[in-house]
Amino acid sequence: MANIFNFDDEFKLGIKAADIEHGQLVDMLNRTYELLKDGNREEARNYFNKTLSAYVHEHFRNEEAFLKSIGFPELEEHKVIHANFRKSVEELSLRIENADDVAFRQGLADTFTWIINHIGKTDKKYAIYYHKNRGK
Ligand SMILES: [Fe+2]
Ligand SMILES: [Fe+2]
């Protein structure tokens, strides 16, 4: 089946750990849509909820540690953006746990937007900084 989302080169940062974790988020979204398409709504909802919650904790922690290690000057702003999304995911997650389908749809839409706007634009800023300063 065709993926709902392809992890094209435009989303890649050329930083291995980040690209792997970002790719995992895209895979998660594709898997969720696959389950939905097959009519496994409850499984899709539970899988999405569990995986997205883990992602916003693990990936954000790893990425912030990396940004600190390279001395990225906009780390604090980046952390605020992560914290806001994490908070919104945590709120949605509680509702999704209670089989709230509106929250589930909202979570799917927010994740889709997150990939395009955050991974595709905001994360790209640190990648540019990293590649420019590497080896100096
Ligand atoms: Fe990221
Ligand atoms: Fe980020």
Tab-separated table of N, CA, C and O and ligand atoms in Angstrom:
chain	number	residue	atom	x	y	z
A	1	MET	N	0.841	-1.202	0.000
A	1	MET	CA	0.000	0.000	0.000
A	1	MET	C	0.876	1.252	0.000
A	1	MET	O	1.951	1.270	0.593
A	2	ALA	N	0.401	2.272	-0.663
A	2	ALA	CA	1.165	3.525	-0.695
A	2	ALA	C	1.103	4.190	0.677
A	2	ALA	O	0.065	4.173	1.324
A	3	ASN	N	2.212	4.726	1.097
A	3	ASN	CA	2.229	5.427	2.379
A	3	ASN	C	1.472	6.738	2.274
A	3	ASN	O	1.463	7.380	1.232
A	4	ILE	N	0.884	7.125	3.390
A	4	ILE	CA	0.213	8.420	3.422
A	4	ILE	C	1.271	9.521	3.410
A	4	ILE	O	1.062	10.614	2.935
A	5	PHE	N	2.442	9.160	3.931
A	5	PHE	CA	3.504	10.143	4.043
A	5	PHE	C	4.820	9.502	3.653
A	5	PHE	O	5.161	8.448	4.160
A	6	ASN	N	5.537	10.134	2.753
A	6	ASN	CA	6.863	9.621	2.411
A	6	ASN	C	7.929	10.478	3.060
A	6	ASN	O	7.863	11.699	3.019
A	7	PHE	N	8.886	9.795	3.659
A	7	PHE	CA	9.966	10.497	4.331
A	7	PHE	C	11.014	10.886	3.284
A	7	PHE	O	12.058	10.287	3.167
A	8	ASP	N	10.667	11.913	2.523
A	8	ASP	CA	11.530	12.331	1.417
A	8	ASP	C	12.767	13.067	1.924
A	8	ASP	O	12.828	13.487	3.071
A	9	ASP	N	13.696	13.261	0.997
A	9	ASP	CA	14.961	13.921	1.338
A	9	ASP	C	14.762	15.319	1.926
A	9	ASP	O	15.574	15.772	2.715
A	10	GLU	N	13.697	15.980	1.535
A	10	GLU	CA	13.480	17.344	2.050
A	10	GLU	C	13.309	17.362	3.574
A	10	GLU	O	13.451	18.402	4.207
A	11	PHE	N	12.991	16.190	4.157
A	11	PHE	CA	12.839	16.124	5.609
A	11	PHE	C	14.107	15.642	6.306
A	11	PHE	O	14.162	15.583	7.524
A	12	LYS	N	15.106	15.284	5.526
A	12	LYS	CA	16.309	14.729	6.144
A	12	LYS	C	17.305	15.829	6.479
A	12	LYS	O	17.452	16.810	5.763
A	13	LEU	N	17.985	15.651	7.604
A	13	LEU	CA	18.900	16.678	8.100
A	13	LEU	C	20.362	16.333	7.838
A	13	LEU	O	21.237	17.160	8.047
A	14	GLY	N	20.621	15.106	7.416
A	14	GLY	CA	22.015	14.695	7.254
A	14	GLY	C	22.688	14.470	8.600
A	14	GLY	O	23.912	14.518	8.715
A	15	ILE	N	21.870	14.242	9.620
A	15	ILE	CA	22.375	13.918	10.963
A	15	ILE	C	21.716	12.599	11.324
A	15	ILE	O	20.487	12.534	11.471
A	16	LYS	N	22.544	11.551	11.411
A	16	LYS	CA	22.010	10.194	11.436
A	16	LYS	C	20.964	9.935	12.530
A	16	LYS	O	19.868	9.452	12.240
A	17	ALA	N	21.320	10.238	13.771
A	17	ALA	CA	20.409	9.915	14.883
A	17	ALA	C	19.059	10.613	14.703
A	17	ALA	O	18.003	10.005	14.899
A	18	ALA	N	19.108	11.882	14.321
A	18	ALA	CA	17.864	12.651	14.154
A	18	ALA	C	17.052	12.092	12.983
A	18	ALA	O	15.830	11.932	13.089
A	19	ASP	N	17.720	11.786	11.881
A	19	ASP	CA	16.989	11.261	10.719
A	19	ASP	C	16.319	9.928	11.047
A	19	ASP	O	15.194	9.669	10.599
A	20	ILE	N	16.994	9.103	11.838
A	20	ILE	CA	16.400	7.816	12.220
A	20	ILE	C	15.147	8.056	13.063
A	20	ILE	O	14.079	7.506	12.787
A	21	GLU	N	15.264	8.922	14.055
A	21	GLU	CA	14.111	9.149	14.941
A	21	GLU	C	12.967	9.856	14.211
A	21	GLU	O	11.797	9.530	14.419
A	22	HIS	N	13.285	10.803	13.356
A	22	HIS	CA	12.235	11.474	12.575
A	22	HIS	C	11.545	10.464	11.651
A	22	HIS	O	10.322	10.501	11.476
A	23	GLY	N	12.343	9.580	11.073
A	23	GLY	CA	11.794	8.537	10.198
A	23	GLY	C	10.848	7.622	10.960
A	23	GLY	O	9.842	7.156	10.420
A	24	GLN	N	11.163	7.396	12.229
A	24	GLN	CA	10.296	6.546	13.052
A	24	GLN	C	8.928	7.187	13.272
A	24	GLN	O	7.906	6.501	13.310
A	25	LEU	N	8.924	8.517	13.388
A	25	LEU	CA	7.645	9.208	13.566
A	25	LEU	C	6.800	9.098	12.289
A	25	LEU	O	5.589	8.881	12.337
A	26	VAL	N	7.454	9.240	11.154
A	26	VAL	CA	6.749	9.106	9.867
A	26	VAL	C	6.216	7.679	9.709
A	26	VAL	O	5.058	7.477	9.326
A	27	ASP	N	7.041	6.692	10.059
A	27	ASP	CA	6.598	5.287	9.981
A	27	ASP	C	5.380	5.060	10.876
A	27	ASP	O	4.452	4.337	10.519
A	28	MET	N	5.419	5.674	12.040
A	28	MET	CA	4.333	5.509	12.996
A	28	MET	C	3.020	6.048	12.424
A	28	MET	O	1.968	5.412	12.526
A	29	LEU	N	3.115	7.199	11.788
A	29	LEU	CA	1.925	7.788	11.188
A	29	LEU	C	1.401	6.888	10.056
A	29	LEU	O	0.198	6.632	9.959
A	30	ASN	N	2.303	6.393	9.227
A	30	ASN	CA	1.904	5.508	8.127
A	30	ASN	C	1.255	4.227	8.644
A	30	ASN	O	0.247	3.760	8.113
A	31	ARG	N	1.842	3.674	9.694
A	31	ARG	CA	1.311	2.436	10.282
A	31	ARG	C	-0.099	2.681	10.856
A	31	ARG	O	-0.986	1.853	10.705
A	32	THR	N	-0.258	3.835	11.477
A	32	THR	CA	-1.567	4.173	12.043
A	32	THR	C	-2.627	4.249	10.935
A	32	THR	O	-3.725	3.691	11.062
A	33	TYR	N	-2.294	4.903	9.836
A	33	TYR	CA	-3.240	5.020	8.719
A	33	TYR	C	-3.536	3.650	8.108
A	33	TYR	O	-4.653	3.379	7.669
A	34	GLU	N	-2.513	2.794	8.109
A	34	GLU	CA	-2.711	1.448	7.577
A	34	GLU	C	-3.717	0.677	8.441
A	34	GLU	O	-4.624	0.018	7.926
A	35	LEU	N	-3.546	0.777	9.755
A	35	LEU	CA	-4.469	0.103	10.670
A	35	LEU	C	-5.889	0.650	10.503
A	35	LEU	O	-6.867	-0.108	10.508
A	36	LEU	N	-5.987	1.950	10.321
A	36	LEU	CA	-7.307	2.567	10.137
A	36	LEU	C	-7.957	2.075	8.854
A	36	LEU	O	-9.144	1.766	8.821
A	37	LYS	N	-7.132	2.001	7.822
A	37	LYS	CA	-7.633	1.574	6.519
A	37	LYS	C	-8.150	0.143	6.593
A	37	LYS	O	-9.115	-0.212	5.933
A	38	ASP	N	-7.489	-0.659	7.415
A	38	ASP	CA	-7.910	-2.051	7.584
A	38	ASP	C	-9.058	-2.203	8.588
A	38	ASP	O	-9.445	-3.323	8.922
A	39	GLY	N	-9.517	-1.086	9.091
A	39	GLY	CA	-10.663	-1.143	10.002
A	39	GLY	C	-10.315	-1.433	11.453
A	39	GLY	O	-11.209	-1.686	12.271
A	40	ASN	N	-9.029	-1.404	11.781
A	40	ASN	CA	-8.621	-1.661	13.172
A	40	ASN	C	-8.523	-0.354	13.952
A	40	ASN	O	-7.439	0.075	14.340
A	41	ARG	N	-9.654	0.264	14.161
A	41	ARG	CA	-9.649	1.601	14.739
A	41	ARG	C	-9.107	1.639	16.171
A	41	ARG	O	-8.309	2.509	16.518
A	42	GLU	N	-9.508	0.702	16.964
A	42	GLU	CA	-9.063	0.704	18.355
A	42	GLU	C	-7.559	0.446	18.448
A	42	GLU	O	-6.838	1.116	19.194
A	43	GLU	N	-7.097	-0.492	17.666
A	43	GLU	CA	-5.665	-0.797	17.651
A	43	GLU	C	-4.879	0.413	17.148
A	43	GLU	O	-3.819	0.752	17.678
A	44	ALA	N	-5.404	1.062	16.094
A	44	ALA	CA	-4.751	2.253	15.536
A	44	ALA	C	-4.637	3.343	16.597
A	44	ALA	O	-3.585	3.956	16.774
A	45	ARG	N	-5.715	3.550	17.311
A	45	ARG	CA	-5.764	4.596	18.331
A	45	ARG	C	-4.770	4.316	19.453
A	45	ARG	O	-4.011	5.178	19.875
A	46	ASN	N	-4.755	3.073	19.918
A	46	ASN	CA	-3.849	2.715	21.011
A	46	ASN	C	-2.393	2.775	20.583
A	46	ASN	O	-1.531	3.263	21.311
A	47	TYR	N	-2.134	2.262	19.392
A	47	TYR	CA	-0.765	2.263	18.876
A	47	TYR	C	-0.265	3.705	18.697
A	47	TYR	O	0.834	4.065	19.107
A	48	PHE	N	-1.099	4.525	18.091
A	48	PHE	CA	-0.746	5.931	17.871
A	48	PHE	C	-0.451	6.629	19.191
A	48	PHE	O	0.567	7.310	19.353
A	49	ASN	N	-1.324	6.431	20.137
A	49	ASN	CA	-1.211	7.118	21.419
A	49	ASN	C	0.075	6.742	22.154
A	49	ASN	O	0.820	7.604	22.623
A	50	LYS	N	0.328	5.480	22.221
A	50	LYS	CA	1.506	4.966	22.930
A	50	LYS	C	2.796	5.450	22.251
A	50	LYS	O	3.719	5.922	22.903
A	51	THR	N	2.818	5.347	20.928
A	51	THR	CA	4.049	5.654	20.204
A	51	THR	C	4.335	7.150	20.178
A	51	THR	O	5.474	7.567	20.338
A	52	LEU	N	3.277	7.954	19.986
A	52	LEU	CA	3.499	9.401	19.954
A	52	LEU	C	3.953	9.909	21.328
A	52	LEU	O	4.856	10.752	21.420
A	53	SER	N	3.356	9.380	22.383
A	53	SER	CA	3.747	9.798	23.731
A	53	SER	C	5.216	9.480	23.992
A	53	SER	O	5.951	10.298	24.552
A	54	ALA	N	5.638	8.301	23.587
A	54	ALA	CA	7.047	7.917	23.784
A	54	ALA	C	7.955	8.833	22.968
A	54	ALA	O	8.995	9.297	23.446
A	55	TYR	N	7.531	9.131	21.754
A	55	TYR	CA	8.343	9.968	20.858
A	55	TYR	C	8.585	11.357	21.433
A	55	TYR	O	9.714	11.848	21.422
A	56	VAL	N	7.523	11.997	21.924
A	56	VAL	CA	7.698	13.375	22.397
A	56	VAL	C	8.581	13.433	23.650
A	56	VAL	O	9.114	14.482	23.982
A	57	HIS	N	8.727	12.328	24.334
A	57	HIS	CA	9.649	12.328	25.464
A	57	HIS	C	11.058	11.952	25.020
A	57	HIS	O	12.006	12.683	25.258
A	58	GLU	N	11.169	10.827	24.342
A	58	GLU	CA	12.504	10.327	23.985
A	58	GLU	C	13.192	11.171	22.924
A	58	GLU	O	14.344	11.570	23.093
A	59	HIS	N	12.508	11.418	21.824
A	59	HIS	CA	13.170	12.168	20.754
A	59	HIS	C	13.519	13.589	21.201
A	59	HIS	O	14.614	14.074	20.912
A	60	PHE	N	12.605	14.244	21.878
A	60	PHE	CA	12.876	15.629	22.281
A	60	PHE	C	14.062	15.677	23.239
A	60	PHE	O	14.913	16.559	23.145
A	61	ARG	N	14.119	14.715	24.153
A	61	ARG	CA	15.235	14.680	25.095
A	61	ARG	C	16.559	14.471	24.346
A	61	ARG	O	17.539	15.171	24.574
A	62	ASN	N	16.561	13.521	23.415
A	62	ASN	CA	17.787	13.236	22.650
A	62	ASN	C	18.200	14.438	21.812
A	62	ASN	O	19.376	14.796	21.737
A	63	GLU	N	17.219	15.047	21.160
A	63	GLU	CA	17.531	16.163	20.270
A	63	GLU	C	18.037	17.374	21.065
A	63	GLU	O	19.011	18.033	20.657
A	64	GLU	N	17.431	17.631	22.203
A	64	GLU	CA	17.876	18.773	23.017
A	64	GLU	C	19.299	18.542	23.542
A	64	GLU	O	20.098	19.483	23.606
A	65	ALA	N	19.610	17.314	23.889
A	65	ALA	CA	20.976	17.000	24.343
A	65	ALA	C	21.968	17.218	23.201
A	65	ALA	O	23.070	17.757	23.400
A	66	PHE	N	21.566	16.834	22.009
A	66	PHE	CA	22.434	17.041	20.843
A	66	PHE	C	22.630	18.536	20.578
A	66	PHE	O	23.764	18.998	20.345
A	67	LEU	N	21.557	19.303	20.631
A	67	LEU	CA	21.644	20.747	20.375
A	67	LEU	C	22.555	21.422	21.401
A	67	LEU	O	23.316	22.340	21.073
A	68	LYS	N	22.480	20.932	22.627
A	68	LYS	CA	23.346	21.471	23.676
A	68	LYS	C	24.805	21.137	23.358
A	68	LYS	O	25.691	21.991	23.468
A	69	SER	N	25.029	19.914	22.931
A	69	SER	CA	26.403	19.459	22.665
A	69	SER	C	27.063	20.226	21.514
A	69	SER	O	28.281	20.355	21.478
A	70	ILE	N	26.262	20.732	20.584
A	70	ILE	CA	26.853	21.478	19.469
A	70	ILE	C	26.799	22.994	19.714
A	70	ILE	O	27.193	23.778	18.862
A	71	GLY	N	26.280	23.392	20.873
A	71	GLY	CA	26.221	24.819	21.201
A	71	GLY	C	25.254	25.596	20.328
A	71	GLY	O	25.480	26.775	20.020
A	72	PHE	N	24.156	24.954	19.951
A	72	PHE	CA	23.163	25.629	19.096
A	72	PHE	C	22.597	26.860	19.819
A	72	PHE	O	22.026	26.738	20.900
A	73	PRO	N	22.752	28.050	19.251
A	73	PRO	CA	22.356	29.267	19.957
A	73	PRO	C	20.849	29.410	20.211
A	73	PRO	O	20.457	30.137	21.118
A	74	GLU	N	20.017	28.729	19.418
A	74	GLU	CA	18.565	28.865	19.617
A	74	GLU	C	17.960	27.696	20.395
A	74	GLU	O	16.762	27.399	20.259
A	75	LEU	N	18.802	27.079	21.232
A	75	LEU	CA	18.333	25.912	21.997
A	75	LEU	C	17.110	26.226	22.861
A	75	LEU	O	16.147	25.463	22.883
A	76	GLU	N	17.155	27.346	23.566
A	76	GLU	CA	16.043	27.645	24.489
A	76	GLU	C	14.717	27.804	23.750
A	76	GLU	O	13.695	27.282	24.183
A	77	GLU	N	14.739	28.499	22.626
A	77	GLU	CA	13.511	28.663	21.832
A	77	GLU	C	13.021	27.303	21.338
A	77	GLU	O	11.831	27.011	21.326
A	78	HIS	N	13.986	26.479	20.923
A	78	HIS	CA	13.629	25.158	20.399
A	78	HIS	C	12.976	24.310	21.498
A	78	HIS	O	11.991	23.611	21.262
A	79	LYS	N	13.525	24.429	22.697
A	79	LYS	CA	12.974	23.667	23.830
A	79	LYS	C	11.539	24.086	24.146
A	79	LYS	O	10.703	23.250	24.510
A	80	VAL	N	11.260	25.378	24.015
A	80	VAL	CA	9.901	25.871	24.282
A	80	VAL	C	8.919	25.272	23.272
A	80	VAL	O	7.815	24.846	23.628
A	81	ILE	N	9.336	25.221	22.005
A	81	ILE	CA	8.475	24.650	20.965
A	81	ILE	C	8.195	23.167	21.270
A	81	ILE	O	7.061	22.699	21.181
A	82	HIS	N	9.251	22.447	21.665
A	82	HIS	CA	9.063	21.037	22.044
A	82	HIS	C	8.111	20.918	23.238
A	82	HIS	O	7.220	20.071	23.248
A	83	ALA	N	8.332	21.770	24.244
A	83	ALA	CA	7.521	21.683	25.473
A	83	ALA	C	6.043	21.924	25.162
A	83	ALA	O	5.166	21.255	25.711
A	84	ASN	N	5.767	22.875	24.272
A	84	ASN	CA	4.370	23.163	23.916
A	84	ASN	C	3.715	21.975	23.218
A	84	ASN	O	2.568	21.626	23.505
A	85	PHE	N	4.449	21.364	22.303
A	85	PHE	CA	3.875	20.216	21.588
A	85	PHE	C	3.696	19.034	22.551
A	85	PHE	O	2.674	18.347	22.516
A	86	ARG	N	4.697	18.849	23.415
A	86	ARG	CA	4.624	17.738	24.376
A	86	ARG	C	3.384	17.898	25.281
A	86	ARG	O	2.666	16.948	25.548
A	87	LYS	N	3.161	19.126	25.703
A	87	LYS	CA	2.014	19.412	26.574
A	87	LYS	C	0.704	19.112	25.842
A	87	LYS	O	-0.205	18.487	26.395
A	88	SER	N	0.630	19.543	24.610
A	88	SER	CA	-0.587	19.309	23.843
A	88	SER	C	-0.784	17.803	23.579
A	88	SER	O	-1.916	17.301	23.643
A	89	VAL	N	0.308	17.081	23.334
A	89	VAL	CA	0.202	15.627	23.148
A	89	VAL	C	-0.245	14.954	24.449
A	89	VAL	O	-1.099	14.060	24.435
A	90	GLU	N	0.280	15.417	25.559
A	90	GLU	CA	-0.105	14.820	26.852
A	90	GLU	C	-1.593	15.020	27.127
A	90	GLU	O	-2.269	14.120	27.609
A	91	GLU	N	-2.096	16.201	26.800
A	91	GLU	CA	-3.523	16.468	27.012
A	91	GLU	C	-4.391	15.603	26.093
A	91	GLU	O	-5.379	15.013	26.531
A	92	LEU	N	-3.982	15.551	24.821
A	92	LEU	CA	-4.743	14.734	23.867
A	92	LEU	C	-4.686	13.258	24.263
A	92	LEU	O	-5.670	12.527	24.146
A	93	SER	N	-3.519	12.849	24.740
A	93	SER	CA	-3.291	11.452	25.071
A	93	SER	C	-4.278	10.931	26.123
A	93	SER	O	-4.788	9.813	26.006
A	94	LEU	N	-4.542	11.755	27.104
A	94	LEU	CA	-5.494	11.358	28.146
A	94	LEU	C	-6.878	11.127	27.548
A	94	LEU	O	-7.595	10.201	27.918
A	95	ARG	N	-7.232	11.985	26.613
A	95	ARG	CA	-8.546	11.843	25.965
A	95	ARG	C	-8.565	10.636	25.018
A	95	ARG	O	-9.554	9.912	24.941
A	96	ILE	N	-7.461	10.448	24.292
A	96	ILE	CA	-7.402	9.319	23.349
A	96	ILE	C	-7.500	7.996	24.122
A	96	ILE	O	-8.144	7.044	23.676
A	97	GLU	N	-6.900	7.990	25.297
A	97	GLU	CA	-6.962	6.802	26.155
A	97	GLU	C	-8.399	6.429	26.481
A	97	GLU	O	-8.730	5.267	26.661
A	98	ASN	N	-9.229	7.448	26.553
A	98	ASN	CA	-10.648	7.224	26.822
A	98	ASN	C	-11.464	7.116	25.532
A	98	ASN	O	-12.657	7.429	25.523
A	99	ALA	N	-10.794	6.692	24.470
A	99	ALA	CA	-11.454	6.430	23.189
A	99	ALA	C	-12.125	7.668	22.580
A	99	ALA	O	-13.105	7.549	21.847
A	100	ASP	N	-11.594	8.839	22.884
A	100	ASP	CA	-12.130	10.074	22.312
A	100	ASP	C	-11.628	10.222	20.868
A	100	ASP	O	-10.456	10.502	20.631
A	101	ASP	N	-12.553	10.026	19.944
A	101	ASP	CA	-12.164	10.018	18.533
A	101	ASP	C	-11.824	11.404	17.993
A	101	ASP	O	-11.025	11.533	17.063
A	102	VAL	N	-12.431	12.427	18.565
A	102	VAL	CA	-12.108	13.796	18.152
A	102	VAL	C	-10.644	14.080	18.503
A	102	VAL	O	-9.882	14.629	17.700
A	103	ALA	N	-10.245	13.669	19.698
A	103	ALA	CA	-8.857	13.859	20.131
A	103	ALA	C	-7.904	13.045	19.260
A	103	ALA	O	-6.813	13.505	18.912
A	104	PHE	N	-8.316	11.860	18.899
A	104	PHE	CA	-7.489	11.010	18.039
A	104	PHE	C	-7.262	11.681	16.682
A	104	PHE	O	-6.127	11.785	16.199
A	105	ARG	N	-8.350	12.175	16.096
A	105	ARG	CA	-8.214	12.857	14.790
A	105	ARG	C	-7.348	14.105	14.913
A	105	ARG	O	-6.538	14.401	14.041
A	106	GLN	N	-7.526	14.808	16.028
A	106	GLN	CA	-6.717	16.009	16.259
A	106	GLN	C	-5.234	15.629	16.366
A	106	GLN	O	-4.355	16.292	15.812
A	107	GLY	N	-4.957	14.562	17.081
A	107	GLY	CA	-3.579	14.086	17.248
A	107	GLY	C	-2.939	13.714	15.914
A	107	GLY	O	-1.784	14.036	15.648
A	108	LEU	N	-3.707	13.052	15.072
A	108	LEU	CA	-3.203	12.675	13.745
A	108	LEU	C	-2.870	13.921	12.922
A	108	LEU	O	-1.799	14.021	12.314
A	109	ALA	N	-3.802	14.873	12.926
A	109	ALA	CA	-3.595	16.103	12.152
A	109	ALA	C	-2.393	16.876	12.697
A	109	ALA	O	-1.563	17.386	11.935
A	110	ASP	N	-2.293	16.952	14.028
A	110	ASP	CA	-1.191	17.697	14.645
A	110	ASP	C	0.165	17.052	14.326
A	110	ASP	O	1.154	17.746	14.132
A	111	THR	N	0.185	15.728	14.292
A	111	THR	CA	1.444	15.026	14.002
A	111	THR	C	1.860	15.271	12.554
A	111	THR	O	3.032	15.503	12.251
A	112	PHE	N	0.868	15.231	11.687
A	112	PHE	CA	1.117	15.506	10.266
A	112	PHE	C	1.723	16.909	10.103
A	112	PHE	O	2.747	17.097	9.446
A	113	THR	N	1.095	17.879	10.733
A	113	THR	CA	1.567	19.261	10.669
A	113	THR	C	2.956	19.390	11.308
A	113	THR	O	3.809	20.139	10.826
A	114	TRP	N	3.155	18.670	12.403
A	114	TRP	CA	4.440	18.706	13.096
A	114	TRP	C	5.585	18.251	12.173
A	114	TRP	O	6.652	18.856	12.134
A	115	ILE	N	5.337	17.201	11.418
A	115	ILE	CA	6.378	16.688	10.526
A	115	ILE	C	6.725	17.758	9.484
A	115	ILE	O	7.890	18.043	9.226
A	116	ILE	N	5.694	18.368	8.927
A	116	ILE	CA	5.938	19.357	7.874
A	116	ILE	C	6.590	20.627	8.437
A	116	ILE	O	7.599	21.098	7.906
A	117	ASN	N	6.025	21.147	9.520
A	117	ASN	CA	6.508	22.441	10.018
A	117	ASN	C	7.699	22.343	10.949
A	117	ASN	O	8.605	23.177	10.887
A	118	HIS	N	7.692	21.364	11.828
A	118	HIS	CA	8.805	21.300	12.783
A	118	HIS	C	10.005	20.564	12.198
A	118	HIS	O	11.093	21.123	12.098
A	119	ILE	N	9.793	19.320	11.783
A	119	ILE	CA	10.920	18.567	11.225
A	119	ILE	C	11.382	19.223	9.914
A	119	ILE	O	12.575	19.406	9.683
A	120	GLY	N	10.416	19.602	9.091
A	120	GLY	CA	10.757	20.147	7.775
A	120	GLY	C	11.309	21.563	7.790
A	120	GLY	O	11.996	21.955	6.851
A	121	LYS	N	11.023	22.321	8.844
A	121	LYS	CA	11.481	23.720	8.852
A	121	LYS	C	12.318	24.057	10.087
A	121	LYS	O	13.455	24.508	9.969
A	122	THR	N	11.742	23.847	11.276
A	122	THR	CA	12.425	24.285	12.504
A	122	THR	C	13.674	23.441	12.796
A	122	THR	O	14.734	23.989	13.109
A	123	ASP	N	13.552	22.127	12.704
A	123	ASP	CA	14.731	21.283	12.942
A	123	ASP	C	15.812	21.558	11.895
A	123	ASP	O	17.007	21.433	12.168
A	124	LYS	N	15.386	21.913	10.728
A	124	LYS	CA	16.338	22.181	9.650
A	124	LYS	C	17.309	23.301	10.020
A	124	LYS	O	18.463	23.307	9.597
A	125	LYS	N	16.846	24.222	10.846
A	125	LYS	CA	17.709	25.349	11.250
A	125	LYS	C	18.932	24.867	12.022
A	125	LYS	O	20.032	25.380	11.843
A	126	TYR	N	18.723	23.888	12.908
A	126	TYR	CA	19.897	23.408	13.651
A	126	TYR	C	20.800	22.567	12.761
A	126	TYR	O	22.015	22.530	12.952
A	127	ALA	N	20.202	21.906	11.768
A	127	ALA	CA	21.019	21.113	10.841
A	127	ALA	C	21.936	22.035	10.037
A	127	ALA	O	23.124	21.730	9.840
A	128	ILE	N	21.407	23.165	9.624
A	128	ILE	CA	22.215	24.131	8.869
A	128	ILE	C	23.363	24.628	9.749
A	128	ILE	O	24.519	24.679	9.327
A	129	TYR	N	23.039	24.952	10.997
A	129	TYR	CA	24.053	25.410	11.951
A	129	TYR	C	25.109	24.320	12.154
A	129	TYR	O	26.316	24.588	12.110
A	130	TYR	N	24.661	23.113	12.337
A	130	TYR	CA	25.578	21.994	12.580
A	130	TYR	C	26.527	21.781	11.398
A	130	TYR	O	27.741	21.681	11.566
A	131	HIS	N	25.979	21.752	10.195
A	131	HIS	CA	26.817	21.478	9.020
A	131	HIS	C	27.788	22.631	8.737
A	131	HIS	O	28.895	22.416	8.266
A	132	LYS	N	27.352	23.841	9.058
A	132	LYS	CA	28.204	25.011	8.831
A	132	LYS	C	29.385	25.044	9.795
A	132	LYS	O	30.489	25.464	9.428
A	133	ASN	N	29.145	24.610	11.030
A	133	ASN	CA	30.176	24.736	12.072
A	133	ASN	C	30.982	23.469	12.292
A	133	ASN	O	31.904	23.458	13.088
A	134	ARG	N	30.620	22.407	11.626
A	134	ARG	CA	31.304	21.141	11.809
A	134	ARG	C	32.765	21.271	11.367
A	134	ARG	O	33.054	21.831	10.326
A	135	GLY	N	33.623	20.772	12.198
A	135	GLY	CA	35.032	20.743	11.835
A	135	GLY	C	35.766	22.037	12.101
A	135	GLY	O	36.941	22.171	11.793
A	136	LYS	N	35.053	23.007	12.712
A	136	LYS	CA	35.723	24.278	13.019
A	136	LYS	C	36.472	24.175	14.326
A	136	LYS	O	36.006	23.470	15.231
B	1	FE	FE	13.293	16.610	15.813
B	2	FE	FE	12.944	19.677	17.281
